[in-house]
Coordinates of C-alpha atoms and ligand atoms in Angstrom, one line a residue:
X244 CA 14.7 81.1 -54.7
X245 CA 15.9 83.1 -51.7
X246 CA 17.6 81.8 -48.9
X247 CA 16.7 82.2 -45.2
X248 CA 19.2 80.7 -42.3
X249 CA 16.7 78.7 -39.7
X250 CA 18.6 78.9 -36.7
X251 CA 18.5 81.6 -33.4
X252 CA 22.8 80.4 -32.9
X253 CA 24.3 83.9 -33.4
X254 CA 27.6 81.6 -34.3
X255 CA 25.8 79.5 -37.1
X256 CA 24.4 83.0 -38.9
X257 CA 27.7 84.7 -38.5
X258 CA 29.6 82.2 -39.9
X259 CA 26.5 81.4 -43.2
X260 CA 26.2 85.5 -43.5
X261 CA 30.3 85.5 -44.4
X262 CA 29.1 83.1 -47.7
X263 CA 26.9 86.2 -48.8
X264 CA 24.0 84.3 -50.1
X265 CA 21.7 84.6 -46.9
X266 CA 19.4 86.9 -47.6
X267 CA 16.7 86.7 -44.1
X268 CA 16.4 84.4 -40.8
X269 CA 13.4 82.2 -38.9
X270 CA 13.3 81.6 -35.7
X271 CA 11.1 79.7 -33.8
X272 CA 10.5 79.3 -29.9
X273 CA 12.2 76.2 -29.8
X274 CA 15.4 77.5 -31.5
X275 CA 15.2 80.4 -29.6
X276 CA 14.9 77.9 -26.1
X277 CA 18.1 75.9 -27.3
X278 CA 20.2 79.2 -27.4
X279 CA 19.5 79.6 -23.6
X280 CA 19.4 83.7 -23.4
X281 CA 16.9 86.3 -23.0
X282 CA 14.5 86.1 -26.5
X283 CA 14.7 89.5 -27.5
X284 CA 18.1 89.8 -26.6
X285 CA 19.0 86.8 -29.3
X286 CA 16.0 88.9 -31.8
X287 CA 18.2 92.2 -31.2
X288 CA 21.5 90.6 -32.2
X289 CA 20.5 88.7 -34.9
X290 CA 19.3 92.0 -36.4
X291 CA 22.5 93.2 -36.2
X292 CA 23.7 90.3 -37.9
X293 CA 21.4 90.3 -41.2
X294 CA 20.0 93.1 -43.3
X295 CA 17.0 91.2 -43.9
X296 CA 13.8 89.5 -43.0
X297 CA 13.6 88.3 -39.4
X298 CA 10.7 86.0 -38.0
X299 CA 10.2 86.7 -34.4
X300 CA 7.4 84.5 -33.1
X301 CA 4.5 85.6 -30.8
X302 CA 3.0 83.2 -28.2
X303 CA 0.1 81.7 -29.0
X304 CA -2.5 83.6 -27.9
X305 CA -5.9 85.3 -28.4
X306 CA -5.6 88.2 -31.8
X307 CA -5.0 90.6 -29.0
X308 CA -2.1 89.4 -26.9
X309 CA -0.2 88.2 -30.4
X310 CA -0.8 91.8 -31.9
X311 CA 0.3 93.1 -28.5
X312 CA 3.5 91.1 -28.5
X313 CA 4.4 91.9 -32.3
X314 CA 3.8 95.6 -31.9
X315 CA 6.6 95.1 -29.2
X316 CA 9.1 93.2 -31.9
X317 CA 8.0 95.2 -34.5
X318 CA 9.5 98.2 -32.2
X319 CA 12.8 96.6 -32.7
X320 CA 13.7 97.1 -36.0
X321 CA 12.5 97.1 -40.0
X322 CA 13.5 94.0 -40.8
X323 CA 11.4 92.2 -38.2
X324 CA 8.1 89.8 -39.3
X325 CA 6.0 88.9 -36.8
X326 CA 5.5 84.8 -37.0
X327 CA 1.9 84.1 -36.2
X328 CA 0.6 80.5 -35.2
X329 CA -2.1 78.6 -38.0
X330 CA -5.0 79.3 -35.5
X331 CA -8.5 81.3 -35.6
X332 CA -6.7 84.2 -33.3
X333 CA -3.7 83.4 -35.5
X334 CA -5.5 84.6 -38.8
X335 CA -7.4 87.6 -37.1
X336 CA -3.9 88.6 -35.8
X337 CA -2.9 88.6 -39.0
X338 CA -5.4 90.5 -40.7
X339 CA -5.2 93.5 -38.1
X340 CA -0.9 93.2 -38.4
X341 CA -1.4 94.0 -42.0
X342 CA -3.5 96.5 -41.8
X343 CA -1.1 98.0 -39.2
X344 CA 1.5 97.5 -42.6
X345 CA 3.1 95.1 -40.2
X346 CA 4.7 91.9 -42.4
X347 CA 3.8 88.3 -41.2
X348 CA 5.1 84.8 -41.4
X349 CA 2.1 82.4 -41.0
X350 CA 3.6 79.5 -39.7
X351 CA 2.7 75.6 -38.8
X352 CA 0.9 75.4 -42.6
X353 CA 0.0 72.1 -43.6
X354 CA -2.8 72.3 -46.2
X355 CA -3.6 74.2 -49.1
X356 CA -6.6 75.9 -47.3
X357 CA -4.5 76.7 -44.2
X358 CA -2.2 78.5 -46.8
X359 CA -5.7 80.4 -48.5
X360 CA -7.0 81.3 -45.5
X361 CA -3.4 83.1 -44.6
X362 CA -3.0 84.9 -47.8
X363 CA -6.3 85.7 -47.6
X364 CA -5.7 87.8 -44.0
X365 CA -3.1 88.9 -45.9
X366 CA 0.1 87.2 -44.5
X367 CA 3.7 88.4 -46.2
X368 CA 4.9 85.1 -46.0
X369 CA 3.4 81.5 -45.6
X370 CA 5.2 78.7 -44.4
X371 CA 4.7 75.1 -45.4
X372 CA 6.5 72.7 -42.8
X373 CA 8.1 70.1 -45.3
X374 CA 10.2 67.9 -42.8
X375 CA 6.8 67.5 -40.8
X376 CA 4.3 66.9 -43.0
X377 CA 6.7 63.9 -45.0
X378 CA 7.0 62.5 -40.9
X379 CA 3.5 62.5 -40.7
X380 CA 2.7 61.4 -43.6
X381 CA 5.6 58.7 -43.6
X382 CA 6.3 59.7 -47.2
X383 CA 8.7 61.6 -48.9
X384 CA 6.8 63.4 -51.2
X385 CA 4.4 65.1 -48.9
X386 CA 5.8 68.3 -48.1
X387 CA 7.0 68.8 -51.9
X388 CA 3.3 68.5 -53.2
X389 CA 2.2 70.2 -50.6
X390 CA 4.4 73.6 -52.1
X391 CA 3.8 72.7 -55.4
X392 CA -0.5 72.5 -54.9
X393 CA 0.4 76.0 -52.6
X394 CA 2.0 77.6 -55.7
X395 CA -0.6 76.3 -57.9
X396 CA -3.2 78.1 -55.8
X397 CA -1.5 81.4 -55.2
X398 CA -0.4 82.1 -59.0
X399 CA -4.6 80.8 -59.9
X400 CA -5.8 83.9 -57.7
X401 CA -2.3 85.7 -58.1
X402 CA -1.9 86.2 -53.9
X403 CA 1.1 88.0 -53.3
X404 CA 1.8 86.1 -50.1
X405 CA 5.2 83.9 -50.7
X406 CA 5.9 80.6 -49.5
X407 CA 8.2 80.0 -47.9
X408 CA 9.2 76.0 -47.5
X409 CA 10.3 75.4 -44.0
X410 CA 11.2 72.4 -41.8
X411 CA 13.9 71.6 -44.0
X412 CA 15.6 68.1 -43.0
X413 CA 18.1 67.7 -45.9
X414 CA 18.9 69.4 -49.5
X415 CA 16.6 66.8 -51.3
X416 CA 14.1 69.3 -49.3
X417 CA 15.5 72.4 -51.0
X418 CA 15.4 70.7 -54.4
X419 CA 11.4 70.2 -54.1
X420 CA 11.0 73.4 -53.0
X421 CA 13.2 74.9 -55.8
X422 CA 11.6 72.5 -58.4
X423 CA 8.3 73.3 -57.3
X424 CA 8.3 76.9 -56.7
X425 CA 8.8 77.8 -53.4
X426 CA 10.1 81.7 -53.0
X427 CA 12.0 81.1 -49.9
X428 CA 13.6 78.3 -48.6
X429 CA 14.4 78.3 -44.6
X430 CA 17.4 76.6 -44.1
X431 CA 19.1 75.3 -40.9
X432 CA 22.7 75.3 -41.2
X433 CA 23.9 72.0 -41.3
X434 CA 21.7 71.5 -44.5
X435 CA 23.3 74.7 -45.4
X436 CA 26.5 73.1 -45.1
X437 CA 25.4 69.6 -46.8
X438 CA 23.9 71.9 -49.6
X439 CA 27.8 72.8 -50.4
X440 CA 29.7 70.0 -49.3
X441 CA 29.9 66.5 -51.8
X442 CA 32.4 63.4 -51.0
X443 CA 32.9 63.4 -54.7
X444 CA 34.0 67.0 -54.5
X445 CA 36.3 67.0 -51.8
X446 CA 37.7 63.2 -53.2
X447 CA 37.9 65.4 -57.0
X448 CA 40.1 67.8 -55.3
X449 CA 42.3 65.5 -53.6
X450 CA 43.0 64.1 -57.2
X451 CA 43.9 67.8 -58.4
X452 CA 45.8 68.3 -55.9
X453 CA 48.0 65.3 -56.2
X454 CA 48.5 66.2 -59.8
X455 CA 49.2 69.3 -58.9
X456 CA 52.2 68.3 -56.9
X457 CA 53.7 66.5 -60.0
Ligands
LIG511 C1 10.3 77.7 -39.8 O1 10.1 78.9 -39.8 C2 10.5 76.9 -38.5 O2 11.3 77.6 -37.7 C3 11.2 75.6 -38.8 O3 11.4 75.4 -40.2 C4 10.6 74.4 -38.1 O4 11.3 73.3 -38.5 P1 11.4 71.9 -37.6 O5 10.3 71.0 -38.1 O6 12.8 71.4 -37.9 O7 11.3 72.3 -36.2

């Protein structure tokens, strides 16, 4: 499973891309909003940044604004993916971005069919929101089937698309997606963090290191 970074701090990807196992980032509007700077300023440096897969969102839109606004990202650089919103304009956006051999990120998937009907317009990527779905459905379980049916689906019909499992809350989240096939898992980085750090770990090597000093 590859790792994306799902974060628009320039700090919190310099600091993961020094570990050498992120391999693409997604941002979103709201990440992009925390950061307080011009979008495709943050866009521009995080290309910079990582030698991989970048989801830039459009604005929700009608087909023609969003393909509009992605043929501006797409301008940028290679590595950019144009995230398109789960709507009717979303998937006819999405459709014409691939015919353009522009990559997409469908995004805001919740059902099976969402996730058909994007691979079906031909989306690079889908992306099942995991931490949302278990919220919603007050269960923790949720998100993971929802991957696992996904994967089912795509290897039936063998659509390329990949999934990527997004809306990650804690590593429990990455284990589902791992477990039940996920291609990508977007990360933010304090999961990141929580994915390497263990109190049993850091209380193992105060134990070495004591018997060390003897
Ligand atoms: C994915 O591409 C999205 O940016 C992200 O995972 C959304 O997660 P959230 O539910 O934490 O906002």
């Amino acid at each position: 499973m590859i790792f994306f970074i799902d974060t628009a701090n320039i700090e919190e990807i310099r600091e993961a891309s020094t570990w050498g196992i992120i391999s693409g980032v997604t941002t979103n509007p709201s990440l992009i909003a925390k950061e307080n700077r011009p979008l495709l300023d943050a866009i521009k440096e995080i290309t910079e940044l990582i030698n991989g897969p970048i989801s830039a969102e459009v604005q929700e839109g009608n087909a023609d604004e969003m393909v509009e606004e992605a043929f501006q990202y797409a301008r940028m650089h290679p590595n950019i993916v144009i995230k398109v919103p789960m709507t009717f304009e979303g998937i006819k956006a999405t459709k014409r971005l691939t015919s353009y051999q522009i990559r997409t990120n469908v995004t805001l998937i919740f059902t099976v069919s969402q996730a058909i009907m994007a691979a079906k317009a031909g989306a690079t990527y889908v992306s099942p929101f995991l931490g949302r779905l278990d919220d919603y459905c007050e269960s923790k379980e949720a998100g993971a089937e929802l991957v696992k049916d996904i994967r089912t689906a795509f290897d039936n019909y063998h659509y390329p698309s990949k999934i990527i499992a997004a809306s990650i809350r804690h590593p429990e989240h990455v284990r589902q997606a791992a477990l039940f096939g996920a291609d990508v898992a977007t990360i933010p980085y304090k999961v990141l963090r929580q994915m390497i750090e263990h109190p049993l770990t850091t209380k193992g090597l105060a134990l070495f290191r004591q018997a060390a000093q003897k």
